[in-house]
CSV table of C-alpha atoms and ligand atoms in Angstrom, one decimal:
chain,number,residue,atom,x,y,z
O,1,MET,CA,52.5,-21.8,0.8
O,2,SER,CA,50.8,-19.7,-1.8
O,3,ILE,CA,51.1,-15.8,-1.0
O,4,ARG,CA,48.1,-13.7,-1.2
O,5,ALA,CA,48.4,-10.7,-3.9
O,6,VAL,CA,47.2,-7.6,-1.5
O,7,PRO,CA,44.7,-4.5,-3.1
O,8,ASP,CA,45.9,-1.5,-1.9
O,9,ARG,CA,42.3,0.9,-1.8
O,10,VAL,CA,39.1,-1.3,-2.7
O,11,HIS,CA,36.2,-0.2,-3.4
O,12,VAL,CA,33.0,-1.6,-2.1
O,13,ARG,CA,29.6,-0.9,-3.0
O,14,ALA,CA,26.7,-1.8,-0.7
O,15,PRO,CA,22.4,-1.2,-0.7
O,16,GLY,CA,20.2,0.1,1.1
O,17,LYS,CA,16.8,-1.4,1.8
O,18,ILE,CA,13.1,-0.8,2.2
O,19,ASN,CA,10.8,-2.8,4.2
O,20,VAL,CA,8.6,-3.7,2.1
O,21,PHE,CA,6.7,-5.8,4.7
O,22,LEU,CA,7.1,-5.8,8.4
O,23,GLN,CA,5.8,-7.4,11.4
O,24,VAL,CA,6.7,-6.9,15.5
O,25,GLY,CA,6.3,-9.2,18.4
O,26,ALA,CA,6.3,-7.9,21.7
O,27,ALA,CA,8.8,-6.9,23.5
O,28,GLY,CA,11.2,-9.1,24.7
O,29,GLU,CA,12.4,-8.7,28.8
O,30,ASP,CA,15.4,-7.9,27.2
O,31,GLY,CA,13.4,-4.2,25.5
O,32,TYR,CA,14.1,-6.0,21.9
O,33,HIS,CA,11.6,-7.0,20.0
O,34,ASP,CA,11.1,-10.0,17.4
O,35,VAL,CA,9.9,-9.1,14.1
O,36,ALA,CA,9.1,-10.5,10.5
O,37,THR,CA,10.3,-8.9,7.9
O,38,ALA,CA,10.5,-8.5,4.0
O,39,TYR,CA,13.7,-6.4,3.2
O,40,GLN,CA,14.1,-5.5,-0.7
O,41,ALA,CA,17.4,-4.4,-1.4
O,42,VAL,CA,17.1,-0.5,-3.5
O,43,SER,CA,19.5,1.8,-5.5
O,44,ALA,CA,20.2,4.4,-2.8
O,45,VAL,CA,23.6,3.3,-2.0
O,46,GLU,CA,26.5,3.7,-0.2
O,47,ASP,CA,29.9,3.4,-1.8
O,48,VAL,CA,33.2,3.0,1.0
O,49,TRP,CA,36.9,3.1,-0.2
O,50,ALA,CA,39.6,1.7,2.4
O,51,SER,CA,42.7,2.3,2.0
O,52,PRO,CA,45.5,1.1,4.5
O,53,ALA,CA,46.0,2.9,7.4
O,54,ASP,CA,47.7,2.6,11.5
O,55,GLY,CA,44.5,3.3,12.9
O,56,PHE,CA,41.0,3.2,12.2
O,57,THR,CA,39.6,6.7,10.7
O,58,ILE,CA,36.9,7.7,8.1
O,59,ALA,CA,35.9,10.7,6.2
O,60,VAL,CA,32.5,11.1,5.7
O,61,SER,CA,30.8,12.5,2.3
O,62,GLY,CA,27.3,11.9,-0.1
O,63,THR,CA,24.3,13.3,-1.7
O,64,VAL,CA,22.5,13.3,0.8
O,65,GLU,CA,22.5,15.2,4.5
O,66,VAL,CA,26.0,14.2,6.9
O,67,SER,CA,26.3,16.1,9.2
O,68,GLN,CA,24.7,13.7,11.7
O,69,VAL,CA,27.4,10.9,10.9
O,70,PRO,CA,29.5,10.6,13.7
O,71,CYS,CA,33.3,9.9,12.1
O,72,ASP,CA,34.6,8.4,15.1
O,73,ASP,CA,34.1,4.7,17.1
O,74,ARG,CA,30.5,5.5,17.0
O,75,ASN,CA,30.3,5.1,13.8
O,76,LEU,CA,29.6,1.4,12.3
O,77,ALA,CA,31.9,1.3,9.2
O,78,ILE,CA,34.5,1.5,11.9
O,79,ARG,CA,32.9,-0.9,14.5
O,80,ALA,CA,33.1,-3.5,11.6
O,81,ALA,CA,36.2,-2.4,10.3
O,82,ARG,CA,37.5,-2.9,14.6
O,83,LEU,CA,35.7,-6.0,14.9
O,84,LEU,CA,37.2,-7.7,11.7
O,85,ALA,CA,40.8,-7.3,12.7
O,86,GLN,CA,39.8,-8.1,16.2
O,87,GLU,CA,38.7,-11.5,15.0
O,88,ILE,CA,41.1,-12.3,12.6
O,89,GLY,CA,44.2,-11.0,14.5
O,90,TRP,CA,45.0,-8.0,12.2
O,91,ARG,CA,47.6,-5.8,13.5
O,92,GLY,CA,47.2,-2.5,11.0
O,93,GLY,CA,43.8,-0.6,11.0
O,94,VAL,CA,42.1,1.0,8.1
O,95,HIS,CA,41.8,4.2,6.8
O,96,LEU,CA,37.7,4.1,5.1
O,97,ASP,CA,36.1,7.0,2.6
O,98,VAL,CA,32.4,6.3,2.8
O,99,ARG,CA,29.8,8.4,0.6
O,100,LYS,CA,26.8,8.3,1.4
O,101,GLY,CA,23.5,8.1,-0.6
O,102,VAL,CA,21.3,6.2,2.0
O,103,PRO,CA,19.3,9.1,3.9
O,104,VAL,CA,20.9,9.2,7.5
O,105,ALA,CA,18.7,8.0,10.1
O,106,GLY,CA,16.2,7.0,7.6
O,107,GLY,CA,15.0,3.8,8.4
O,108,MET,CA,16.8,2.9,5.1
O,109,GLY,CA,20.0,1.2,6.6
O,110,GLY,CA,22.5,3.3,5.2
O,111,GLY,CA,24.3,2.9,8.4
O,112,SER,CA,24.0,-1.1,8.4
O,113,ALA,CA,25.5,-0.7,4.5
O,114,ASP,CA,27.9,0.8,5.8
O,115,ALA,CA,29.1,-1.1,7.6
O,116,ALA,CA,28.5,-4.3,5.2
O,117,ALA,CA,31.4,-2.5,3.1
O,118,ALA,CA,33.7,-1.7,5.6
O,119,LEU,CA,33.6,-6.2,6.2
O,120,VAL,CA,33.9,-6.7,2.2
O,121,ALA,CA,36.7,-3.6,1.7
O,122,CYS,CA,38.7,-4.7,4.9
O,123,ASP,CA,38.2,-8.4,3.9
O,124,ALA,CA,39.4,-8.6,0.7
O,125,LEU,CA,42.5,-5.5,1.7
O,126,TRP,CA,43.9,-7.4,4.3
O,127,GLY,CA,43.8,-10.9,2.7
O,128,ALA,CA,41.4,-12.2,5.1
O,129,GLY,CA,38.8,-14.6,2.4
O,130,LEU,CA,36.4,-15.1,5.1
O,131,GLY,CA,33.5,-16.3,3.4
O,132,SER,CA,29.9,-14.9,3.5
O,133,HIS,CA,29.1,-17.8,6.2
O,134,ASP,CA,31.3,-15.8,8.8
O,135,LEU,CA,31.3,-12.3,7.7
O,136,LEU,CA,27.3,-12.9,7.9
O,137,GLU,CA,28.1,-13.8,11.4
O,138,LEU,CA,30.5,-10.6,12.0
O,139,GLY,CA,27.3,-8.5,10.4
O,140,ALA,CA,24.1,-9.3,13.0
O,141,ARG,CA,26.7,-9.3,16.0
O,142,LEU,CA,27.0,-5.5,14.5
O,143,GLY,CA,23.8,-4.6,13.7
O,144,ALA,CA,20.2,-6.5,12.8
O,145,ASP,CA,20.4,-5.1,9.6
O,146,VAL,CA,24.2,-5.2,8.5
O,147,PRO,CA,23.2,-9.5,7.2
O,148,PHE,CA,20.8,-7.9,4.7
O,149,ALA,CA,22.8,-5.3,3.8
O,150,LEU,CA,25.5,-8.0,2.8
O,151,MET,CA,22.9,-10.3,1.3
O,152,GLY,CA,20.9,-8.0,-0.4
O,153,GLY,CA,18.0,-9.2,-2.9
O,154,THR,CA,14.6,-9.1,-1.5
O,155,ALA,CA,14.7,-11.4,1.4
O,156,ILE,CA,12.7,-12.5,4.8
O,157,GLY,CA,14.1,-11.3,8.6
O,158,THR,CA,13.2,-12.8,11.5
O,159,GLY,CA,14.3,-13.4,15.1
O,160,ARG,CA,15.9,-9.1,14.8
O,161,GLY,CA,15.7,-9.2,11.0
O,162,ASP,CA,18.8,-10.7,10.9
O,163,VAL,CA,17.8,-14.0,10.4
O,164,LEU,CA,17.9,-14.1,6.3
O,165,SER,CA,16.5,-16.4,4.0
O,166,PRO,CA,16.5,-15.1,0.3
O,167,ALA,CA,12.6,-14.6,-1.3
O,168,LEU,CA,12.6,-15.4,-5.3
O,169,ALA,CA,10.9,-11.9,-6.3
O,170,ARG,CA,10.8,-11.3,-10.5
O,171,GLY,CA,11.5,-8.9,-12.5
O,172,ARG,CA,12.1,-5.1,-11.0
O,173,PHE,CA,9.8,-2.9,-8.6
O,174,ASP,CA,10.0,1.4,-8.7
O,175,TRP,CA,10.1,3.2,-5.8
O,176,VAL,CA,9.8,6.6,-4.8
O,177,ILE,CA,11.4,8.0,-2.1
O,178,VAL,CA,10.3,10.8,-0.2
O,179,THR,CA,13.3,11.6,2.9
O,180,ARG,CA,13.1,14.3,5.5
O,181,GLU,CA,15.6,16.3,7.0
O,182,ASP,CA,14.5,15.5,10.3
O,183,GLY,CA,15.6,11.9,11.4
O,184,LEU,CA,13.7,9.1,13.6
O,185,SER,CA,15.4,7.0,17.0
O,186,THR,CA,14.4,3.5,15.9
O,187,PRO,CA,14.4,2.8,19.7
O,188,GLU,CA,12.2,5.5,20.0
O,189,VAL,CA,9.8,4.1,17.2
O,190,TYR,CA,9.6,0.9,19.3
O,191,ARG,CA,9.0,2.5,22.3
O,192,ALA,CA,6.2,4.7,20.8
O,193,LEU,CA,4.8,1.2,19.6
O,194,ASP,CA,4.9,-0.7,22.9
O,195,ALA,CA,3.0,3.1,24.1
O,196,HIS,CA,0.4,2.7,21.7
O,197,ARG,CA,-0.3,-1.0,22.3
O,198,GLY,CA,-0.7,-0.5,26.1
O,199,ARG,CA,-3.3,2.1,25.3
O,200,HIS,CA,-5.4,1.2,22.8
O,201,ALA,CA,-5.3,-3.4,24.3
O,202,VAL,CA,-8.9,-3.7,24.5
O,203,ASP,CA,-10.0,-2.3,20.8
O,204,ILE,CA,-6.6,-4.1,18.9
O,205,ALA,CA,-5.4,-7.2,18.9
O,206,PRO,CA,-2.7,-8.4,20.9
O,207,PRO,CA,1.2,-8.7,19.2
O,208,PRO,CA,1.4,-12.1,17.4
O,209,ARG,CA,3.9,-14.1,19.3
O,210,ARG,CA,4.9,-15.7,16.6
O,211,PRO,CA,5.6,-12.5,13.5
O,212,GLU,CA,5.5,-13.6,10.4
O,213,VAL,CA,5.2,-12.2,6.8
O,214,ALA,CA,1.9,-12.8,4.9
O,215,THR,CA,2.1,-14.8,2.2
O,216,ASP,CA,0.5,-12.8,0.1
O,217,VAL,CA,3.8,-10.4,-0.1
O,218,LEU,CA,5.7,-13.9,-1.0
O,219,HIS,CA,3.2,-14.8,-4.3
O,220,ALA,CA,3.6,-10.2,-4.8
O,221,LEU,CA,7.4,-11.4,-4.6
O,222,ARG,CA,7.7,-13.8,-6.6
O,223,ALA,CA,4.9,-13.4,-9.5
O,224,GLY,CA,7.1,-9.8,-10.0
O,225,ASP,CA,3.1,-8.1,-8.9
O,226,ALA,CA,3.3,-4.6,-7.5
O,227,ALA,CA,-0.2,-3.9,-7.6
O,228,MET,CA,-0.3,-7.1,-6.0
O,229,LEU,CA,2.2,-6.3,-3.5
O,230,ALA,CA,0.9,-3.1,-2.6
O,231,ASP,CA,-2.2,-4.9,-1.5
O,232,SER,CA,0.3,-6.3,0.6
O,233,ALA,CA,3.3,-3.9,2.0
O,234,HIS,CA,2.7,-3.4,5.6
O,235,ASN,CA,4.3,-2.1,8.2
O,236,ASP,CA,3.2,-2.6,12.0
O,237,LEU,CA,5.6,0.3,12.6
O,238,GLN,CA,4.1,3.2,10.6
O,239,VAL,CA,1.4,3.7,13.3
O,240,ALA,CA,4.5,4.3,15.7
O,241,ALA,CA,6.3,6.8,12.9
O,242,LEU,CA,2.8,8.7,12.4
O,243,ALA,CA,2.5,9.0,16.4
O,244,LEU,CA,5.8,10.7,16.7
O,245,ARG,CA,5.3,12.7,13.2
O,246,PRO,CA,1.5,13.3,12.5
O,247,GLU,CA,3.2,15.3,9.2
O,248,LEU,CA,4.2,12.2,7.7
O,249,ALA,CA,0.2,11.2,7.0
O,250,GLU,CA,-0.2,14.3,4.8
O,251,VAL,CA,2.1,12.8,2.6
O,252,LEU,CA,1.4,9.6,2.4
O,253,ASP,CA,-1.9,11.2,1.1
O,254,ALA,CA,0.0,13.5,-1.3
O,255,GLY,CA,1.5,10.1,-2.9
O,256,GLU,CA,-1.2,8.2,-3.4
O,257,ARG,CA,-3.1,11.1,-4.9
O,258,ALA,CA,-0.3,11.5,-7.5
O,259,GLY,CA,-0.5,7.8,-8.1
O,260,ALA,CA,1.2,5.9,-5.7
O,261,LEU,CA,0.1,2.0,-5.5
O,262,VAL,CA,0.5,2.5,-1.8
O,263,GLY,CA,2.8,4.2,0.1
O,264,LEU,CA,4.4,3.3,4.2
O,265,VAL,CA,6.8,3.8,6.2
O,266,SER,CA,10.4,3.2,5.3
O,267,GLY,CA,11.2,0.8,8.3
O,268,SER,CA,11.2,3.5,11.5
O,269,GLY,CA,11.0,5.7,8.9
O,270,PRO,CA,10.6,8.9,8.9
O,271,THR,CA,11.7,8.2,5.0
O,272,LEU,CA,8.4,7.5,3.0
O,273,ALA,CA,7.9,4.7,0.7
O,274,PHE,CA,6.1,4.3,-3.0
O,275,LEU,CA,5.4,1.7,-4.8
O,276,ALA,CA,4.8,2.6,-8.5
O,277,GLY,CA,3.2,0.3,-11.3
O,278,ASP,CA,6.9,1.0,-13.3
O,279,ALA,CA,9.1,3.4,-14.1
O,280,GLU,CA,7.5,6.1,-16.3
O,281,SER,CA,4.9,6.4,-13.1
O,282,ALA,CA,7.9,5.7,-10.6
O,283,ILE,CA,9.5,9.3,-13.2
O,284,GLU,CA,5.9,10.7,-13.4
O,285,LEU,CA,4.9,10.9,-8.9
O,286,GLN,CA,8.9,12.2,-8.8
O,287,VAL,CA,8.6,15.1,-10.4
O,288,LEU,CA,5.0,16.0,-8.8
O,289,LEU,CA,6.3,15.1,-5.1
O,290,SER,CA,9.1,17.2,-6.2
O,291,ALA,CA,7.2,20.1,-7.2
O,292,ALA,CA,4.9,20.2,-3.8
O,293,GLY,CA,8.2,20.4,-2.1
O,294,HIS,CA,9.5,17.3,-1.1
O,295,HIS,CA,13.3,15.4,-1.7
O,296,ALA,CA,11.9,12.9,-3.7
O,297,LEU,CA,13.9,9.9,-5.9
O,298,HIS,CA,13.0,7.8,-7.5
O,299,VAL,CA,15.1,4.3,-6.5
O,300,HIS,CA,14.8,0.1,-7.2
O,301,GLY,CA,15.8,-3.3,-6.9
O,302,PRO,CA,16.4,-5.5,-6.4
O,303,LEU,CA,19.8,-4.8,-5.8
O,304,PRO,CA,22.3,-6.7,-5.5
O,305,GLY,CA,24.5,-6.7,-2.0
O,306,ALA,CA,27.7,-5.8,-0.9
O,307,ARG,CA,30.3,-6.4,-3.7
O,308,ILE,CA,33.8,-4.9,-4.3
O,309,ILE,CA,33.3,-2.6,-7.2
O,310,ASP,CA,36.1,-2.8,-9.7
X,6,LIG,P1,18.2,1.3,12.1
X,6,LIG,O1,16.9,1.6,10.9
X,6,LIG,O2,19.1,0.4,11.4
X,6,LIG,O3,18.8,2.1,13.4
X,6,LIG,P2,18.8,4.1,9.5
X,6,LIG,O4,18.7,3.8,8.5
X,6,LIG,O5,17.2,4.5,10.3
X,6,LIG,O6,18.9,2.9,10.9
X,6,LIG,P3,21.0,5.3,10.0
X,6,LIG,O7,21.3,6.1,8.3
X,6,LIG,O8,21.8,3.8,9.6
X,6,LIG,O9,20.0,4.7,10.3
X,6,LIG,O10,22.0,6.1,11.1
X,6,LIG,C1,20.8,5.9,12.2
X,6,LIG,C2,22.4,6.4,13.2
X,6,LIG,O11,23.6,5.6,13.3
X,6,LIG,C3,22.6,8.4,12.4
X,6,LIG,O12,21.6,9.3,13.6
X,6,LIG,C4,24.2,8.4,13.5
X,6,LIG,O13,24.2,9.4,14.6
X,6,LIG,C5,24.5,6.7,13.4
X,6,LIG,N1,25.5,5.8,12.4
X,6,LIG,C6,26.2,5.4,13.3
X,6,LIG,N2,27.4,5.0,12.3
X,6,LIG,C7,26.6,5.4,11.3
X,6,LIG,C8,27.2,5.2,9.9
X,6,LIG,N3,28.3,4.8,9.0
X,6,LIG,N4,26.0,5.8,8.4
X,6,LIG,C9,24.8,6.6,9.3
X,6,LIG,N5,25.2,6.6,10.6
X,6,LIG,C10,25.8,6.5,11.2
């Protein structure tokens, strides 16, 4: 019989994401949409510390505004810990300390990163030893973006975004993200997209039956070519996010005028992601956008998925 050494505190870091490409299919009967997306994990990260406790508790702090984050069973990290406990028959609890660096409700998957980090941290804290396959399966039950926060890097997601295959990506991509204080609800953005498509049914192409990531995106990632990626980056949800927040269009223009290769709404927004040619241009862009009064952050990708930090 072997006795596994169990640590008394585990620190896990998980990345936020940018959707470099996002195509959305028609709504299914259950209201959900199939998507095809290219995710990149970026250096806006969530840190989670898990320590033993009798119940399930959480404390949330961060470098971003965290007042909207629930500190009870609605929190995705707590739901992740409870799901794992149930799955392995763990009778105790856990206390999670979360330090958020990913803007809340910004379309960058911060809550999903917390859930991924909680799964990895509790797995180690409780000595469960689940493999990545099982963790990915549990993650998919918690939310469509959780598997990618576990996997990290650059990946293609289909289905609801949770059926993943790694994408080859060379080098590093530099992004400037512009965050907003007022978040957007993901379901609301999808509803706005359906309404837009309904209104413009005669002028625009119908939603794809089987969404696909454009091959130019895959080429650009494989080549590590930011300019080529800028030409092929696209987000179907952008039109909906802009309909709900028209002022975002001006910020997109401002970023592109300030030297971004391209600007796009990240996921369901309202965070905007600007791709820069290299790290130096990203710093210049960040300075210009900050001087114009925006909250701009320079990040880079790809970053690894949720992992234990010594
Ligand atoms: P998604 O695109 O997956 O909906 P997002 O990246 O736009 O997410 P999140 O920051 O993950 O946004 O949070 C969306 C909402 O989920 C928040 O407004 C908050 O009420 C709730 N929430 C639950 N758990 C968390 C968490 N750990 N961190 C942040 N928000 C959380």
